[in-house]
XYZ file of N, CA and C in Angstrom:
573
model
N 27.156 -19.938 77.936
C 28.119 -18.865 77.830
C 28.127 -18.342 76.389
N 28.074 -17.067 76.247
C 28.137 -16.438 74.933
C 29.605 -16.352 74.500
N 29.871 -16.706 73.228
C 31.233 -16.696 72.696
C 31.277 -15.841 71.436
N 32.291 -14.985 71.365
C 32.532 -14.168 70.179
C 33.919 -14.503 69.635
N 33.992 -14.774 68.353
C 35.268 -14.957 67.664
C 35.697 -13.602 67.129
N 36.826 -13.104 67.607
C 37.333 -11.791 67.206
C 38.211 -11.932 65.963
N 37.626 -12.458 64.917
C 38.363 -12.706 63.681
C 37.371 -12.839 62.538
N 37.787 -12.388 61.380
C 36.952 -12.511 60.189
C 37.412 -13.675 59.311
N 38.307 -14.502 59.828
C 38.859 -15.616 59.060
C 37.796 -16.677 58.777
N 37.546 -16.964 57.502
C 36.574 -18.021 57.200
C 37.033 -19.390 57.690
N 38.334 -19.619 57.744
C 38.841 -20.904 58.216
C 38.620 -21.073 59.714
N 38.870 -20.028 60.503
C 38.617 -20.119 61.945
C 37.128 -20.344 62.211
N 36.311 -19.630 61.482
C 34.857 -19.785 61.635
C 34.457 -21.229 61.320
N 34.952 -21.765 60.212
C 34.636 -23.140 59.813
C 35.096 -24.144 60.866
N 36.301 -23.968 61.390
C 36.829 -24.900 62.388
C 35.982 -24.897 63.654
N 35.575 -23.719 64.125
C 34.752 -23.651 65.323
C 33.369 -24.260 65.078
N 32.797 -23.988 63.911
C 31.494 -24.576 63.569
C 31.581 -26.096 63.516
N 32.615 -26.611 62.859
C 32.791 -28.062 62.736
C 32.974 -28.742 64.090
N 33.561 -28.010 65.040
C 33.780 -28.566 66.380
C 32.546 -28.418 67.270
N 31.491 -27.798 66.751
C 30.245 -27.712 67.496
C 30.100 -26.510 68.407
N 30.957 -25.514 68.257
C 30.850 -24.320 69.095
C 29.738 -23.403 68.579
N 29.033 -22.781 69.507
C 28.026 -21.779 69.189
C 28.668 -20.418 69.448
N 28.760 -19.584 68.431
C 29.484 -18.315 68.566
C 28.994 -17.330 67.520
N 29.413 -16.093 67.699
C 29.200 -15.072 66.683
C 30.557 -14.504 66.302
N 30.599 -13.833 65.178
C 31.850 -13.276 64.668
C 31.801 -11.758 64.744
N 32.852 -11.179 65.307
C 33.046 -9.727 65.293
C 34.509 -9.478 64.980
N 34.769 -9.057 63.774
C 36.157 -8.805 63.363
C 36.699 -7.580 64.083
N 37.982 -7.606 64.334
C 38.660 -6.458 64.937
C 39.684 -5.928 63.948
N 39.910 -4.661 63.995
C 40.896 -4.032 63.110
C 42.180 -3.799 63.905
N 43.089 -4.752 63.837
C 44.366 -4.656 64.548
C 45.484 -4.712 63.517
N 46.409 -3.770 63.618
C 47.544 -3.751 62.687
C 48.452 -4.944 62.973
N 48.767 -5.709 61.933
C 49.512 -6.960 62.094
C 50.957 -6.803 61.636
N 51.715 -6.007 62.389
C 53.121 -5.749 62.059
C 53.970 -6.086 63.275
N 54.976 -6.965 63.088
C 55.840 -7.300 64.229
C 56.664 -6.085 64.669
N 56.901 -6.005 65.961
C 57.760 -4.955 66.512
C 59.214 -5.394 66.375
N 60.117 -4.435 66.361
C 61.554 -4.739 66.259
C 61.958 -5.668 67.401
N 62.605 -6.772 67.057
C 63.099 -7.721 68.049
C 62.039 -8.630 68.649
N 60.815 -8.551 68.170
C 59.724 -9.363 68.713
C 59.781 -10.775 68.118
N 59.824 -11.788 68.985
C 59.811 -13.171 68.528
C 58.420 -13.525 68.008
N 58.369 -14.512 67.140
C 57.103 -14.905 66.519
C 56.051 -15.278 67.560
N 56.443 -16.026 68.589
C 55.499 -16.428 69.632
C 54.932 -15.203 70.352
N 55.790 -14.233 70.640
C 55.341 -12.992 71.285
C 54.402 -12.216 70.361
N 54.743 -12.186 69.092
C 53.970 -11.446 68.107
C 52.548 -11.985 67.986
N 52.408 -13.305 67.798
C 51.061 -13.858 67.625
C 50.240 -13.753 68.906
N 50.882 -13.878 70.051
C 50.155 -13.723 71.317
C 49.714 -12.272 71.507
N 50.560 -11.329 71.147
C 50.176 -9.910 71.246
C 48.989 -9.610 70.339
N 49.040 -10.107 69.098
C 47.931 -9.850 68.173
C 46.641 -10.525 68.644
N 46.747 -11.754 69.128
C 45.560 -12.452 69.635
C 44.954 -11.662 70.791
N 45.806 -11.191 71.690
C 45.342 -10.395 72.826
C 44.707 -9.089 72.357
N 45.388 -8.376 71.446
C 44.873 -7.092 70.964
C 43.517 -7.255 70.269
N 43.353 -8.338 69.510
C 42.075 -8.593 68.838
C 40.975 -8.858 69.867
N 41.294 -9.688 70.858
C 40.304 -9.998 71.903
C 39.937 -8.746 72.693
N 40.921 -7.951 73.062
C 40.677 -6.723 73.830
C 39.801 -5.760 73.036
N 40.092 -5.599 71.744
C 39.328 -4.668 70.907
C 37.857 -5.052 70.854
N 37.566 -6.334 70.742
C 36.176 -6.786 70.653
C 35.525 -6.821 72.035
N 36.277 -7.256 73.051
C 35.710 -7.373 74.404
C 35.293 -6.023 74.964
N 35.937 -4.965 74.536
C 35.623 -3.639 75.077
C 34.190 -3.213 74.795
N 33.574 -3.772 73.754
C 32.191 -3.415 73.432
C 31.221 -4.593 73.585
N 31.690 -5.677 74.185
C 30.839 -6.860 74.380
C 30.189 -6.822 75.762
N 29.033 -7.468 75.915
C 28.381 -7.529 77.229
C 29.285 -8.211 78.263
N 29.232 -7.736 79.490
C 30.048 -8.302 80.566
C 29.834 -9.811 80.670
N 30.934 -10.533 80.837
C 30.890 -11.979 80.978
C 30.954 -12.748 79.676
N 30.889 -12.049 78.553
C 30.996 -12.706 77.253
C 32.428 -13.188 77.049
N 32.584 -14.413 76.556
C 33.912 -14.929 76.227
C 34.281 -14.441 74.832
N 35.473 -13.895 74.709
C 35.958 -13.402 73.422
C 37.241 -14.147 73.089
N 37.275 -14.701 71.887
C 38.418 -15.488 71.442
C 39.160 -14.735 70.344
N 40.410 -14.385 70.607
C 41.265 -13.756 69.609
C 42.328 -14.743 69.172
N 42.726 -14.679 67.908
C 43.758 -15.598 67.403
C 44.503 -14.951 66.253
N 45.753 -15.356 66.085
C 46.535 -14.926 64.937
C 47.563 -16.011 64.615
N 47.814 -16.202 63.323
C 48.715 -17.266 62.854
C 49.790 -16.692 61.950
N 51.020 -17.180 62.124
C 52.125 -16.830 61.227
C 52.896 -18.092 60.867
N 53.678 -17.967 59.807
C 54.613 -19.010 59.391
C 56.008 -18.448 59.618
N 56.905 -19.300 60.146
C 58.258 -18.838 60.465
C 59.284 -19.776 59.845
N 60.240 -19.187 59.129
C 61.374 -19.938 58.593
C 62.591 -19.015 58.630
N 63.714 -19.552 59.068
C 64.945 -18.757 59.198
C 64.703 -17.483 59.996
N 63.923 -17.567 61.046
C 63.566 -16.436 61.905
C 62.811 -15.324 61.184
N 62.334 -15.597 59.973
C 61.493 -14.652 59.250
C 60.047 -14.983 59.548
N 59.269 -13.956 59.865
C 57.848 -14.127 60.150
C 57.069 -13.796 58.891
N 56.268 -14.763 58.435
C 55.414 -14.562 57.261
C 53.958 -14.505 57.701
N 53.346 -13.385 57.441
C 51.901 -13.283 57.588
C 51.295 -13.528 56.225
N 50.225 -12.812 55.917
C 49.617 -12.911 54.589
C 50.488 -12.168 53.588
N 50.665 -12.712 52.391
C 51.497 -12.035 51.392
C 50.857 -10.726 50.926
N 51.713 -9.779 50.557
C 51.247 -8.475 50.076
C 50.695 -8.557 48.652
N 51.033 -9.606 47.943
C 50.566 -9.791 46.573
C 51.183 -11.047 45.986
N 51.015 -11.227 44.682
C 51.479 -12.445 44.017
C 52.989 -12.621 44.098
N 53.751 -11.547 43.898
C 55.214 -11.661 43.963
C 55.684 -12.044 45.359
N 55.076 -11.455 46.358
C 55.414 -11.769 47.747
C 55.074 -13.232 48.054
N 53.920 -13.698 47.588
C 53.519 -15.092 47.793
C 54.528 -16.044 47.147
N 54.937 -15.739 45.921
C 55.903 -16.592 45.218
C 57.233 -16.645 45.977
N 57.672 -15.510 46.503
C 58.933 -15.474 47.259
C 58.829 -16.318 48.532
N 57.710 -16.213 49.222
C 57.513 -17.042 50.421
C 57.579 -18.524 50.067
N 56.894 -18.914 49.007
C 56.869 -20.324 48.602
C 58.252 -20.818 48.194
N 59.041 -19.974 47.568
C 60.428 -20.363 47.225
C 61.231 -20.669 48.484
N 61.013 -19.876 49.527
C 61.744 -20.096 50.779
C 61.257 -21.339 51.526
N 59.983 -21.674 51.389
C 59.431 -22.847 52.064
C 59.739 -24.153 51.327
N 59.958 -24.078 50.020
C 60.143 -25.260 49.180
C 61.300 -26.136 49.666
N 61.005 -27.422 49.847
C 62.025 -28.395 50.203
C 62.529 -28.295 51.635
N 61.810 -27.554 52.482
C 62.294 -27.312 53.845
C 61.168 -27.418 54.861
N 61.554 -27.450 56.118
C 60.598 -27.431 57.224
C 60.452 -26.003 57.740
N 59.257 -25.696 58.208
C 58.998 -24.389 58.809
C 58.039 -24.586 59.979
N 57.857 -23.541 60.764
C 56.941 -23.596 61.900
C 55.707 -22.742 61.608
N 54.564 -23.244 62.016
C 53.325 -22.476 61.987
C 52.956 -22.231 63.444
N 52.794 -20.954 63.790
C 52.534 -20.582 65.183
C 51.229 -19.780 65.249
N 50.337 -20.218 66.123
C 49.088 -19.502 66.340
C 49.006 -19.081 67.798
N 48.750 -17.800 68.009
C 48.482 -17.278 69.341
C 46.986 -17.289 69.573
N 46.577 -17.650 70.786
C 45.165 -17.711 71.148
C 44.979 -16.990 72.473
N 44.001 -16.077 72.503
C 43.672 -15.357 73.734
C 42.193 -15.544 74.029
N 41.892 -15.949 75.251
C 40.516 -16.032 75.716
C 40.324 -14.958 76.769
N 39.304 -14.164 76.565
C 39.044 -13.034 77.442
C 37.591 -13.025 77.854
N 37.314 -12.646 79.093
C 35.946 -12.429 79.534
C 35.713 -10.922 79.545
N 34.747 -10.490 78.766
C 34.470 -9.064 78.638
C 34.050 -8.508 80.005
N 34.432 -7.288 80.297
C 35.044 -6.369 79.354
C 36.570 -6.399 79.338
N 37.231 -6.947 80.385
C 38.683 -6.793 80.377
C 39.498 -7.867 81.087
N 38.943 -9.033 81.362
C 39.706 -10.056 82.080
C 40.244 -11.118 81.125
N 41.555 -11.149 80.955
C 42.193 -12.189 80.140
C 42.281 -13.450 80.993
N 41.697 -14.542 80.513
C 41.731 -15.796 81.264
C 42.814 -16.737 80.758
N 43.245 -16.550 79.498
C 44.306 -17.407 78.948
C 44.946 -16.729 77.745
N 46.229 -16.888 77.636
C 46.993 -16.405 76.484
C 48.059 -17.447 76.200
N 47.860 -18.210 75.126
C 48.741 -19.331 74.815
C 49.077 -19.338 73.333
N 50.012 -20.203 72.967
C 50.311 -20.376 71.552
C 50.559 -21.854 71.268
N 50.389 -22.212 70.006
C 50.584 -23.583 69.519
C 51.574 -23.535 68.371
N 52.469 -24.517 68.312
C 53.469 -24.590 67.247
C 53.333 -25.929 66.521
N 53.299 -25.869 65.202
C 53.274 -27.072 64.365
C 54.412 -26.958 63.361
N 55.112 -28.054 63.162
C 56.213 -28.081 62.193
C 55.705 -28.733 60.900
N 55.912 -28.053 59.790
C 55.432 -28.520 58.485
C 56.619 -28.587 57.528
N 56.703 -29.667 56.759
C 57.767 -29.814 55.763
C 57.151 -29.853 54.377
N 57.738 -29.074 53.481
C 57.304 -29.011 52.080
C 58.243 -29.831 51.206
N 57.719 -30.346 50.110
C 58.554 -30.966 49.084
C 59.251 -29.848 48.296
N 60.179 -30.231 47.440
C 60.785 -29.250 46.541
C 59.721 -28.748 45.570
N 59.797 -27.478 45.230
C 58.858 -26.887 44.269
C 59.646 -26.208 43.164
N 59.211 -26.406 41.929
C 59.873 -25.687 40.841
C 59.086 -24.412 40.543
N 59.637 -23.574 39.694
C 59.015 -22.279 39.404
C 57.627 -22.414 38.786
N 57.436 -23.442 37.976
C 56.124 -23.644 37.363
C 55.077 -23.987 38.420
N 55.433 -24.849 39.376
C 54.506 -25.205 40.449
C 54.150 -23.982 41.298
N 55.163 -23.188 41.607
C 54.938 -21.975 42.397
C 54.037 -21.007 41.629
N 54.345 -20.796 40.358
C 53.547 -19.873 39.537
C 52.094 -20.333 39.443
N 51.899 -21.626 39.164
C 50.538 -22.155 39.038
C 49.757 -22.006 40.342
N 50.424 -22.268 41.466
C 49.742 -22.151 42.746
C 49.382 -20.695 43.047
N 50.306 -19.803 42.806
C 50.036 -18.376 43.045
C 48.903 -17.899 42.137
N 48.902 -18.360 40.883
C 47.855 -17.965 39.930
C 46.475 -18.461 40.353
N 46.424 -19.495 41.172
C 45.130 -20.002 41.650
C 44.445 -18.993 42.573
N 45.233 -18.089 43.151
C 44.706 -17.098 44.086
C 44.616 -17.595 45.516
N 44.743 -18.890 45.720
C 44.593 -19.465 47.059
C 45.568 -18.897 48.102
N 46.838 -18.656 47.745
C 47.777 -18.239 48.786
C 47.651 -16.784 49.244
N 46.858 -15.989 48.571
C 46.895 -14.549 48.805
C 46.283 -14.088 50.122
N 45.454 -14.905 50.765
C 44.872 -14.477 52.044
C 45.268 -15.405 53.187
N 46.428 -16.071 53.032
C 46.842 -17.043 54.035
C 48.263 -16.776 54.521
N 48.464 -16.921 55.814
C 49.800 -16.770 56.389
C 50.755 -17.749 55.720
N 51.915 -17.258 55.326
C 52.903 -18.106 54.681
C 52.591 -18.439 53.243
N 51.509 -17.879 52.712
C 51.123 -18.021 51.301
C 50.687 -19.429 50.914
N 50.101 -20.170 51.878
C 49.546 -21.464 51.491
C 48.447 -21.881 52.452
N 47.537 -22.697 51.923
C 46.489 -23.312 52.724
C 46.678 -24.818 52.701
N 46.969 -25.402 53.841
C 47.245 -26.836 53.919
C 46.027 -27.666 53.508
N 44.829 -27.103 53.671
C 43.605 -27.836 53.386
C 43.191 -27.739 51.926
N 43.936 -26.996 51.122
C 43.550 -26.783 49.729
C 44.562 -27.346 48.745
N 44.799 -26.576 47.701
C 45.697 -27.020 46.634
C 47.111 -27.298 47.117
N 47.554 -26.599 48.152
C 48.923 -26.788 48.662
C 49.085 -28.086 49.447
N 48.002 -28.801 49.685
C 48.117 -30.058 50.431
C 49.096 -31.015 49.760
N 49.202 -30.915 48.435
C 50.112 -31.816 47.713
C 51.587 -31.467 47.920
N 51.874 -30.300 48.499
C 53.258 -29.889 48.763
C 53.764 -30.365 50.126
N 52.866 -30.785 51.008
C 53.223 -31.107 52.392
C 53.655 -32.564 52.495
N 54.908 -32.780 52.903
C 55.427 -34.143 53.046
C 55.375 -34.636 54.480
N 55.319 -33.711 55.430
C 55.329 -34.109 56.841
C 54.713 -32.990 57.675
N 54.012 -33.414 58.721
C 53.466 -32.456 59.691
C 53.666 -33.026 61.083
N 54.162 -32.203 61.989
C 54.371 -32.596 63.380
C 53.611 -31.617 64.249
N 52.489 -32.085 64.803
C 51.670 -31.217 65.635
C 50.260 -31.118 65.087
N 49.573 -30.064 65.462
C 48.161 -29.889 65.139
C 47.950 -29.441 63.694
N 47.225 -30.258 62.953
C 46.843 -29.915 61.583
C 45.974 -28.654 61.585
N 45.037 -28.583 62.528
C 44.119 -27.446 62.578
C 44.845 -26.148 62.909
N 45.944 -26.249 63.636
C 46.774 -25.070 63.890
C 47.263 -24.485 62.573
N 47.648 -25.342 61.645
C 48.144 -24.880 60.347
C 47.015 -24.212 59.561
N 45.796 -24.650 59.772
C 44.640 -24.010 59.136
C 44.320 -22.658 59.775
N 44.827 -22.419 60.997
C 44.628 -21.114 61.618
C 44.041 -21.111 63.009
N 43.697 -22.295 63.542
C 43.161 -22.331 64.898
C 43.348 -23.721 65.506
N 44.170 -23.834 66.542
C 44.341 -25.130 67.209
C 43.099 -25.445 68.042
N 42.171 -26.157 67.455
C 40.847 -26.376 68.041
C 40.949 -27.040 69.412
N 41.859 -28.010 69.561
C 41.987 -28.684 70.861
C 42.403 -27.703 71.951
N 43.277 -26.750 71.633
C 43.702 -25.743 72.604
C 42.526 -24.844 72.973
N 41.768 -24.424 71.979
C 40.587 -23.588 72.228
C 39.609 -24.334 73.140
N 39.377 -25.603 72.866
C 38.468 -26.396 73.694
C 38.983 -26.485 75.135
N 40.286 -26.734 75.288
C 40.869 -26.800 76.636
C 40.677 -25.489 77.390
N 40.805 -24.359 76.692
C 40.653 -23.056 77.334
C 39.191 -22.764 77.682
N 38.279 -23.214 76.831
C 36.855 -22.951 77.053
C 36.195 -23.951 77.997
N 36.755 -25.154 78.096
C 36.111 -26.233 78.855
C 35.720 -25.844 80.285
N 36.571 -25.198 81.064
C 36.151 -24.834 82.430
C 34.920 -23.921 82.444
N 34.789 -23.071 81.468
C 33.645 -22.155 81.387
C 32.394 -22.892 80.922
N 32.568 -23.866 80.021
C 31.436 -24.630 79.523
C 30.852 -25.511 80.606
N 31.719 -26.139 81.397
C 31.276 -27.023 82.482
C 30.539 -26.210 83.543
N 31.050 -25.029 83.853
C 30.445 -24.166 84.876
C 29.048 -23.713 84.462
N 28.830 -23.577 83.150
C 27.541 -23.098 82.653
C 26.451 -24.173 82.675
N 26.819 -25.436 82.881
C 25.819 -26.530 82.823
C 25.144 -26.718 84.159
């Protein structure tokens, strides 16, 4: 079965490669703005679906297309990628010393238009307290600028995480076990 990842995320690509998936990457241009009153779970599932649909429309029939999107949620605020250094610092101030949720929506679609699964994964992450110097130094590293919630659990921010409940890979941007569960029926059928 041919698989396309509808994302340009280097972390998603790395996770799929590490898990042994054979795939190609085709990024989709989908606006990532929550609608008024849209819950985080609805938002990430909509974006995952929209990304998969955008790529599947030009993919060969029967191709599996995987769309995904990740956000961080605290106090009902949805954090995607920060707009810049000041935005990243503000996000980190809100996460410091508290627990938050990381939610990833995953959509599996068979081109050109059949959605076979649309699910989401939630992981709870707790940060230690952070002072302004720690926040400034982390933001200055540049690491938080392309990551939902302004941090990468697998990088420099790993030292801020005191507890994780759920999928570590979800926090990186793709719940690999969920993706495998969704793809498994198609993989078995192809053998």
